[in-house]
Every structure is written in structure tokens, then in C-alpha cells.
Coordinates of C-alpha atoms and ligand atoms in Angstrom, one line a residue:
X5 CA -18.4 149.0 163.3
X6 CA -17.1 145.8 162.2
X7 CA -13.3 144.8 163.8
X8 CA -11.9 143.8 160.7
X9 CA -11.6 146.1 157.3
X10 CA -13.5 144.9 153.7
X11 CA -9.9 143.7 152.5
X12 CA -9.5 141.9 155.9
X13 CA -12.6 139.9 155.8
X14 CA -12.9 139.4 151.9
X15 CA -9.8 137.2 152.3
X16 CA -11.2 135.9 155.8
X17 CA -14.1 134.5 154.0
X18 CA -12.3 133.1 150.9
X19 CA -9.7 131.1 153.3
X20 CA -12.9 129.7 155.5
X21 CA -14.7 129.0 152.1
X22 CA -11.8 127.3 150.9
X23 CA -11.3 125.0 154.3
X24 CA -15.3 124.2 155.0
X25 CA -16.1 123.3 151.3
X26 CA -12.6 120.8 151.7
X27 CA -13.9 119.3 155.2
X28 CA -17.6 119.4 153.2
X29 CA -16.1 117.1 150.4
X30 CA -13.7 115.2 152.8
X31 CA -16.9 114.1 154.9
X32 CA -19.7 113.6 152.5
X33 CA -17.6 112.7 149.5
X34 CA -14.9 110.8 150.7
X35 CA -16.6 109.5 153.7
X36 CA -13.4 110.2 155.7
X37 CA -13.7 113.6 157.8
X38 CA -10.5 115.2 159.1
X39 CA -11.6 117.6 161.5
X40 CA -14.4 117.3 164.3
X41 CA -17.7 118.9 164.0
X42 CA -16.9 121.1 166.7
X43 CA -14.2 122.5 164.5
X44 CA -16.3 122.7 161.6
X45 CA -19.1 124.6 163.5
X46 CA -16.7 126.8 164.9
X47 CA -15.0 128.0 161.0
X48 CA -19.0 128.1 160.0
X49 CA -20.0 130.5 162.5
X50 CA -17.3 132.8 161.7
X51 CA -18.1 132.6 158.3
X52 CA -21.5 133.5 158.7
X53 CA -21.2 136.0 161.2
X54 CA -18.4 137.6 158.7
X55 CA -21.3 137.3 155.7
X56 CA -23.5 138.8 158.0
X57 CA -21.3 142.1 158.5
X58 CA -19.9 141.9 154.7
X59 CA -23.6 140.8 153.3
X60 CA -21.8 142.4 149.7
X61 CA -19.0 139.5 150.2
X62 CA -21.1 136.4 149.8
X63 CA -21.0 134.4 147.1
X64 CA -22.9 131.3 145.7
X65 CA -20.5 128.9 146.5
X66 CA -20.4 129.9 150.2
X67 CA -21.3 126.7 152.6
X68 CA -23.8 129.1 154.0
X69 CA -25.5 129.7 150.9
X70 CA -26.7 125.8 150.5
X71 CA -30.1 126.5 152.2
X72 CA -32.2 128.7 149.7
X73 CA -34.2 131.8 151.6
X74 CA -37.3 131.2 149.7
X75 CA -39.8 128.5 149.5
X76 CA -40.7 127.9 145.7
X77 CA -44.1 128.3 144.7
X78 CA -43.5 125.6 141.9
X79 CA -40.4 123.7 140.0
X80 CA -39.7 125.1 136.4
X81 CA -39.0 122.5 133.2
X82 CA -35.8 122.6 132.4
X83 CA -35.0 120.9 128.9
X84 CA -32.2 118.5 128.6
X85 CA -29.2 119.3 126.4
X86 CA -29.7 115.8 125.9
X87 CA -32.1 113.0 126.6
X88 CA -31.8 111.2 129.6
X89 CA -31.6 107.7 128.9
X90 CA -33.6 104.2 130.1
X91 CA -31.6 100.9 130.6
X92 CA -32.6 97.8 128.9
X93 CA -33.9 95.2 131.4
X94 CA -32.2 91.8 132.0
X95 CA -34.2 89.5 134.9
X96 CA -32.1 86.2 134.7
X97 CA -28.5 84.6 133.6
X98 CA -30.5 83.6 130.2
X99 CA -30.9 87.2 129.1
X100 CA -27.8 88.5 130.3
X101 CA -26.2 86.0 127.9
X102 CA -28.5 87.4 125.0
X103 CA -27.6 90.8 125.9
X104 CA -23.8 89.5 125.4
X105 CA -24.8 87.2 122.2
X106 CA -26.5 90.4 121.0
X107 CA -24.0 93.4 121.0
X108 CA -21.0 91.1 120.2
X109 CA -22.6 90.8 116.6
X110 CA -22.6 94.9 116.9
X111 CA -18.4 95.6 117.1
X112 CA -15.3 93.7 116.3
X113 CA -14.0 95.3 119.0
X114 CA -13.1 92.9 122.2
X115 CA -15.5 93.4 124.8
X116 CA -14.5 94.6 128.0
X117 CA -17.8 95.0 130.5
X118 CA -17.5 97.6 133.5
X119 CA -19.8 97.0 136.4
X120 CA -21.5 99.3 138.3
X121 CA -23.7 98.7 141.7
X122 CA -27.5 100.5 140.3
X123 CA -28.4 102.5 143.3
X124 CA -32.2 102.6 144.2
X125 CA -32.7 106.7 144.5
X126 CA -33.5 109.4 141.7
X127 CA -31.9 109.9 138.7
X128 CA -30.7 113.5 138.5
X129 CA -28.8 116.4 136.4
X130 CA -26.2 118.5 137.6
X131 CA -25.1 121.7 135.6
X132 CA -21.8 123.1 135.9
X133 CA -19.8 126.1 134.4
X134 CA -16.4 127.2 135.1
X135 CA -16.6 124.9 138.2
X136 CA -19.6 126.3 139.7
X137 CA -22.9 124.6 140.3
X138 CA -25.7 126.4 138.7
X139 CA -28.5 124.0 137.8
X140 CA -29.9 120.8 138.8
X141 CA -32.9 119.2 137.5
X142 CA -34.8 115.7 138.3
X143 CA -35.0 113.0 134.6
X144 CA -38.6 113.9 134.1
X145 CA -40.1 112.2 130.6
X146 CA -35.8 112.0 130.3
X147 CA -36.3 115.1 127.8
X148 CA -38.0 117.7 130.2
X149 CA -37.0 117.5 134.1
X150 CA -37.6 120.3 136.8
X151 CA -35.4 122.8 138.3
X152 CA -34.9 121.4 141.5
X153 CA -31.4 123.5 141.9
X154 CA -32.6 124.9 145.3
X155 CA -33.1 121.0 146.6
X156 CA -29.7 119.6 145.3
X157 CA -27.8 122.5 146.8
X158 CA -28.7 121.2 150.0
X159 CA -26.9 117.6 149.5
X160 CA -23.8 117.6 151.0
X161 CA -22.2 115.2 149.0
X162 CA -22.8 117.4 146.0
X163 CA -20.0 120.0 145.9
X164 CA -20.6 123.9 144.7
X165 CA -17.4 124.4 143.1
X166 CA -15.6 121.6 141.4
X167 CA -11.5 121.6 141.9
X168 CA -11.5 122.5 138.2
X169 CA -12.8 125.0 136.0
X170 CA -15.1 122.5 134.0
X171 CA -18.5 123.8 131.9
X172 CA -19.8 120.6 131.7
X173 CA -23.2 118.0 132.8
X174 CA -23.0 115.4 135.1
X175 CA -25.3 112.9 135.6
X176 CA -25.8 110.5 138.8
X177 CA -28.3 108.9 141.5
X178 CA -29.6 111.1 144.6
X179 CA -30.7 108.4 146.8
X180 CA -31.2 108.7 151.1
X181 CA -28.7 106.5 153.0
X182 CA -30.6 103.3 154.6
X183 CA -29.7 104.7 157.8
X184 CA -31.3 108.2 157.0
X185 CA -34.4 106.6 155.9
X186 CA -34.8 104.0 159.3
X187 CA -34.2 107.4 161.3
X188 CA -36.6 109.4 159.0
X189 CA -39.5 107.0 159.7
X190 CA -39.0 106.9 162.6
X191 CA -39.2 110.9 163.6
X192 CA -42.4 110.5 161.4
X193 CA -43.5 107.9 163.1
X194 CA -43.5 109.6 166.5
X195 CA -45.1 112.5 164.4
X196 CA -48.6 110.6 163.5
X197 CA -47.0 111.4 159.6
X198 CA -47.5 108.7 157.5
X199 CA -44.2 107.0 157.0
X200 CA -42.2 106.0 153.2
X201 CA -42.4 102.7 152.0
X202 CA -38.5 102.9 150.9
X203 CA -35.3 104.8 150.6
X204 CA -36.4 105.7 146.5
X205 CA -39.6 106.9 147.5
X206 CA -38.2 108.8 150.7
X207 CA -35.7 110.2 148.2
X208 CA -38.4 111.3 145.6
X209 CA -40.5 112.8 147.9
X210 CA -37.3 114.9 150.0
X211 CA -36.6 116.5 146.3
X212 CA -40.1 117.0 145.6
X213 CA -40.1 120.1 148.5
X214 CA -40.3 123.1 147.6
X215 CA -39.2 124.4 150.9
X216 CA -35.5 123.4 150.3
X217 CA -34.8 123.6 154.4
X218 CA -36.7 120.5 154.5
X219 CA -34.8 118.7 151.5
X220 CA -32.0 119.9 153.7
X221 CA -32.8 118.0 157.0
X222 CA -33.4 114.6 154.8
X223 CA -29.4 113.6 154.8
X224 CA -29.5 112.9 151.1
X225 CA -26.5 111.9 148.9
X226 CA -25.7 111.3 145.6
X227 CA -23.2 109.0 142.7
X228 CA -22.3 110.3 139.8
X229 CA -22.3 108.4 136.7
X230 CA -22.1 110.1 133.5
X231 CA -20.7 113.2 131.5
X232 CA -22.0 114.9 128.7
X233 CA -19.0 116.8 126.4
X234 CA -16.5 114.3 128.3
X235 CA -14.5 115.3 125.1
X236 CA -12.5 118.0 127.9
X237 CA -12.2 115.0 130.2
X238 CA -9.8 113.5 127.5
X239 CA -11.3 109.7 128.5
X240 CA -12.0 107.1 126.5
X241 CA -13.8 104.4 128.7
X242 CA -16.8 104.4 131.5
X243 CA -14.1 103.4 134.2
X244 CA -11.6 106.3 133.5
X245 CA -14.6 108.7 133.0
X246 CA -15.4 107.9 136.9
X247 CA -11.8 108.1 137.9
X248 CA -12.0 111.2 136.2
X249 CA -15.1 112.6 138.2
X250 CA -14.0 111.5 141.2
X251 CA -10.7 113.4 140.4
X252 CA -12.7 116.7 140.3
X253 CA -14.3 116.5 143.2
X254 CA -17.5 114.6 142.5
X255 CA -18.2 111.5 144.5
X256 CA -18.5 108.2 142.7
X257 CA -19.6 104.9 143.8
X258 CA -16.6 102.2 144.6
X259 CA -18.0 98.7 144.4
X260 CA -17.6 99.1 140.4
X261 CA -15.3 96.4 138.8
X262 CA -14.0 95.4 134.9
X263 CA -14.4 92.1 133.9
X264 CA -13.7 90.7 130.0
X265 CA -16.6 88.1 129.7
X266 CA -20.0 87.8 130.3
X267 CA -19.6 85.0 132.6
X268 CA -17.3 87.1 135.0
X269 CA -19.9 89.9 135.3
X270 CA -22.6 87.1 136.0
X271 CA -20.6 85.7 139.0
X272 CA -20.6 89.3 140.2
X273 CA -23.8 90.0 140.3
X274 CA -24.1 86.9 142.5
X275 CA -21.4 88.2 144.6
X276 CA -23.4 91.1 144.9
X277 CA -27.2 89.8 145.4
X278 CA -25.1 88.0 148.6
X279 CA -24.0 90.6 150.1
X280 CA -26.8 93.9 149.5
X281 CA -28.1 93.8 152.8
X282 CA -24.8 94.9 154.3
X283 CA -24.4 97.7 152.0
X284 CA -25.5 101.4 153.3
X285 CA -27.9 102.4 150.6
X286 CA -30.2 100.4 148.7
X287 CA -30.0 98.8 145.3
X288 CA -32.2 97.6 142.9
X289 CA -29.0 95.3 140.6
X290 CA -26.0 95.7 138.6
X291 CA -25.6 98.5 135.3
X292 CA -23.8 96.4 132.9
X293 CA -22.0 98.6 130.2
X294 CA -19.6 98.3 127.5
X295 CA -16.5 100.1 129.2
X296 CA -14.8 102.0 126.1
X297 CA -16.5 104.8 124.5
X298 CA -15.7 103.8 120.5
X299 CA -17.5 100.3 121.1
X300 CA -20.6 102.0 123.0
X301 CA -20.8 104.4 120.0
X302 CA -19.9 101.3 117.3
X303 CA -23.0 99.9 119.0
X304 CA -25.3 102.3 119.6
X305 CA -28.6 102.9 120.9
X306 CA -32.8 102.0 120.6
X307 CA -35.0 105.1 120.3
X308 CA -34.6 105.4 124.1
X309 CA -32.3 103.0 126.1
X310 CA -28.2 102.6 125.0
X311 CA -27.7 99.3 123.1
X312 CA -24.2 98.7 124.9
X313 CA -26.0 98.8 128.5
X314 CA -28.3 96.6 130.7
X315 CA -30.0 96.5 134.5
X316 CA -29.8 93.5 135.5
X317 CA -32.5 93.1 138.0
X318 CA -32.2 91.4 141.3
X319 CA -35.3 89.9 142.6
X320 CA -38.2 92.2 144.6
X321 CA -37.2 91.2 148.6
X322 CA -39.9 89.0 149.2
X323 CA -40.6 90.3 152.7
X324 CA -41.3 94.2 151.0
X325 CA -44.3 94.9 149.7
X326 CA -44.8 96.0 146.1
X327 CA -45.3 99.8 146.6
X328 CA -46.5 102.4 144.0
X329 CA -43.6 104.2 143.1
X330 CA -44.3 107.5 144.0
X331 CA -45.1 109.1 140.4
X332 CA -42.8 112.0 140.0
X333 CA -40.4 111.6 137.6
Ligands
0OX12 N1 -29.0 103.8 139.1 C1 -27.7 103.7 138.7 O1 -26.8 103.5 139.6 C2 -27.3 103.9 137.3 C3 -28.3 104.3 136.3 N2 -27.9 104.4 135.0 C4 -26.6 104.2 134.7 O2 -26.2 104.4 133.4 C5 -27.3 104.7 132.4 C6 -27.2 106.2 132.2 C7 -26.3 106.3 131.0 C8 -26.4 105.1 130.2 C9 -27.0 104.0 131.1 N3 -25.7 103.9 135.5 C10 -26.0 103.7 136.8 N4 -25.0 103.4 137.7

């Protein structure tokens, strides 16, 4: 017979709930724990051995519910709402300058660029609705993805209830820390498996599992970038659309800066080819994009890539070899 009565454990588990999905989001999203994982392990025991007498309490935003029970015999498509978009390609200082040359013809509007660091991992959906995460899907053909809900749930850094009630998409970058990958190879390593050639394909190949306790054990973690119906957001530019996200709980990249000309932006991305090594996670150059909303829809798109956005492209490391990326979009 269980110690404590329904009533006494139904608000036992929504106060643990509560504290380990805050500790979840202060460690993987913010970077910046506050409690030690001996705590942590302690409040997620009780938890679970609370769901395990009150099996009729859990719910699907429980910390405990991240690993799914099954293994998937196959992903479903999932279609997107709508299409996930390419970037336009720009290898050199020339064609950044045509990119420039090229959309300021497109707007009277003054043109204020907002940087962001283009993370090396896959590009992914994320479904939510009334603050809950319910569906999660990889780019795919960037109409039709697959389901890989069960996969995502297991990344920490993606919460399962937002701090608001939002019904909305959100669209970002799962990619596996450079330190997650150096440890991953080398488990696999010691295994006889064949190792990955890089972080992206380590990534691809984590999400591709359809036994989501192994997605779990690859440490993956996510940016988010992009809203669809930001419209409830009230925003009306890229940077405050971030602020925003971040604001609800979902964890956005920092290194991004504003700049007003197209000479600014190409000193950043020099400040940035410098320094890449250092950073924790791999990336592959800068997203260029017009920051306000009414100039990126004054501009407009191609039949498949936004006409008010750009990659630039740093250079292949010479030392790593040109792998195959693996082929699962
Ligand atoms: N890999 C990245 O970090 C990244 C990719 N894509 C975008 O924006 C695309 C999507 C919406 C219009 C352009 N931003 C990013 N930061």
C-alpha cells in the first residue's frame, strides 16, 4: 500500500515535475546548472518510484517519459505545414557583395543584416500545442520529413513543455557537441564499430534510431531558429523572434550579431573563420539574413531558398576528408 494518498502524490509529482524540467532547462538550455547531479538524481528517483505506484498520474511531460518504451519498426512522413526552406550559397567576399547589390534593388527599406553562426547538425521540426511538445520531424525533401518525435524527446536541450501556452512550429539545428562526438568515437572505437566521419553525420545517424534509448545515450542538442505563425509572438525582426524563443524556454544560439552594412557582416565572418576551432560544436559558416520581417517578405523568395538569406560558406578544413554525407534527409 503506497505511504502517501492519490491527492498526496498527484501534487508530489507536479512539484518534482515542475523543479527537474527547471534544473533540465537550466543545464542543457542555459548551460548554467544550479543544483548537483546528486540532487537531481535524488528528485528523479522519487519521481519515478511515485509514477511507478501512481502509473494513472504520469503524464507526457514527465522527465521520465523522455525515453520511449518501444523500439519503432519504421519512421512515418509527416508533411510540413510549410516547406522547409534551402539557403542560397555564397563561397567568397565577391558574392556576398552580389548577394548585398542584389536584394538592395528588392526594398527601399534600409537594410539591417542579422548574423547567425550555421551549425553543422540536422535541420529539424518541432511541433507544439498549448506548450506541449507533440511532434518532431527531420527536413526530409523540405516538404515531407519523418516522425522522429520519439528521438527528439530524448534531447535534453529540447524542453517538453514550453513556459507558455504556445500552438506553434519551431524550427532549429540538432547537432552532437564536439565533445560528444570525440567521446562517441571513441567508445566505438574500443567496440571494433566503425567510427563517424563528423559531428553531422554522427548526428544524422543518432536520429536515424529507431530504438530511441540509443538516440538517448548520444548527448545531442539543438538551436532553434525559426517560427512559423510568429504572428502570436508579436515580433517583427529575426533578432527579436530569437529573444523571443529563448524567452519561452527554447535554447537559441548566442554568437548572433546585427550589423547595417554588408562590409560589417564580412569582417564577421572573418572574425568567426578565426576563431571556429574553439567553439564546442561544429560549423559549416555564417546565415546571413535580412533582420526585419516586412523587408524579408518585400523581398521574397526563389522556388525553394528565401531571397533575403545566404550561407556563407567557410572553406572545407583541409586536413578532413571529404566524406559522403550520410544520405538521410
Ligand atoms: N544551420 C543553421 O544554423 C541555420 C540554418 N538555416 C537558417 O535559416 C534558414 C531557415 C529559414 C530561412 C533560412 N538559419 C540557421 N541558423
Amino acid at each position: 500500500m503506497a505511504k502517501e494518498s492519490p491527492a498526496e502524490a498527484q501534487e508530489r509529482i507536479e512539484t518534482l515535475k515542475t523543479l527537474l524540467n527547471r534544473y533540465s532547462y537550466e543545464y542543457y538550455v542555459l548551460d548554467k546548472p544550479s543544483i548537483s547531479d546528486k540532487e537531481y538524481d535524488q528528485q528523479y528517483q522519487e519521481l519515478e518510484r511515485l509514477e511507478k505506484t501512481h502509473p494513472e498520474l504520469i503524464t507526457t511531460d514527465s522527465p521520465t517519459q523522455r525515453i520511449g518504451g518501444t523500439i519503432l519498426p519504421g519512421f512515418t512522413k509527416v508533411q510540413h505545414d510549410s516547406p522547409m526552406l534551402s539557403l542560397g550559397n555564397a563561397f567568397n567576399q565577391e558574392e556576398l557583395l552580389q548577394f548585398h547589390q542584389r536584394i538592395s534593388k528588392l526594398t527601399d527599406q534600409p537594410l539591417q543584416y542579422i548574423c547567425e553562426l550555421k551549425i553543422d547538425g540536422l535541420a529539424v521540426s518541432l511541433k507544439y500545442e498549448n506548450g506541449l511538445f507533440i511532434q518532431g520531424a527531420t527536413r526530409g525533401d523540405g516538404n515531407t520529413g519523418e516522425d522522429i518525435t520519439q528521438n527528439l524527446r530524448t534531447v535534453k536541450a529540447i524542453p517538453l513543455r514550453l513556459n507558455e501556452p504556445l500552438t506553434f512550429e519551431v524550427r532549429g539545428e540538432c547537432y552532437m557537441p564536439k565533445a560528444s562526438f570525440v567521446q562517441l568515437n571513441t567508445d566505438r572505437d574500443e567496440k571494433g564499430l566503425e567510427i563517424f566521419a563528423n559531428p553531422r553525420n554522427a548526428a544524422a545517424g543518432s536520429l536515424r534510431q529507431l530504438d530511441s534509448s540509443v538516440a538517448a545515450s548520444r548527448n545531442l542538442s539543438i538551436y532553434l531558429y525559426s517560427a512559423t505563425n510568429f504572428e502570436q509572438l508579436v515580433v517583427e525582426t529575426q533578432d527579436a523572434l530569437l529573444n523571443r524563443l529563448a524567452q519561452v524556454g527554447l535554447r537559441t544560439n548566442p554568437e548572433r550579431r546585427l550589423f547595417d552594412s554588408i562590409e560589417e557582416v564580412w569582417a564577421f565572418t572573418e572574425e568567426i573563420a578565426a576563431k571556429r576551432k574553439e567553439l564546442p560544436y561544429d560549423i559549416d559558416g555564417i546565415v546571413i539574413k535580412v533582420n526585419a520581417f516586412a523587408a524579408q517578405e518585400e523581398i521574397g523568395y526563389t522556388v525553394k531558398a528565401p531571397r533575403w538569406a545566404i550561407a556563407y560558406k567557410f572553406k572545407a578544413e583541409e586536413a578532413e576528408t571529404i566524406v559522403r554525407d550520410i544520405e538521410w534527409t
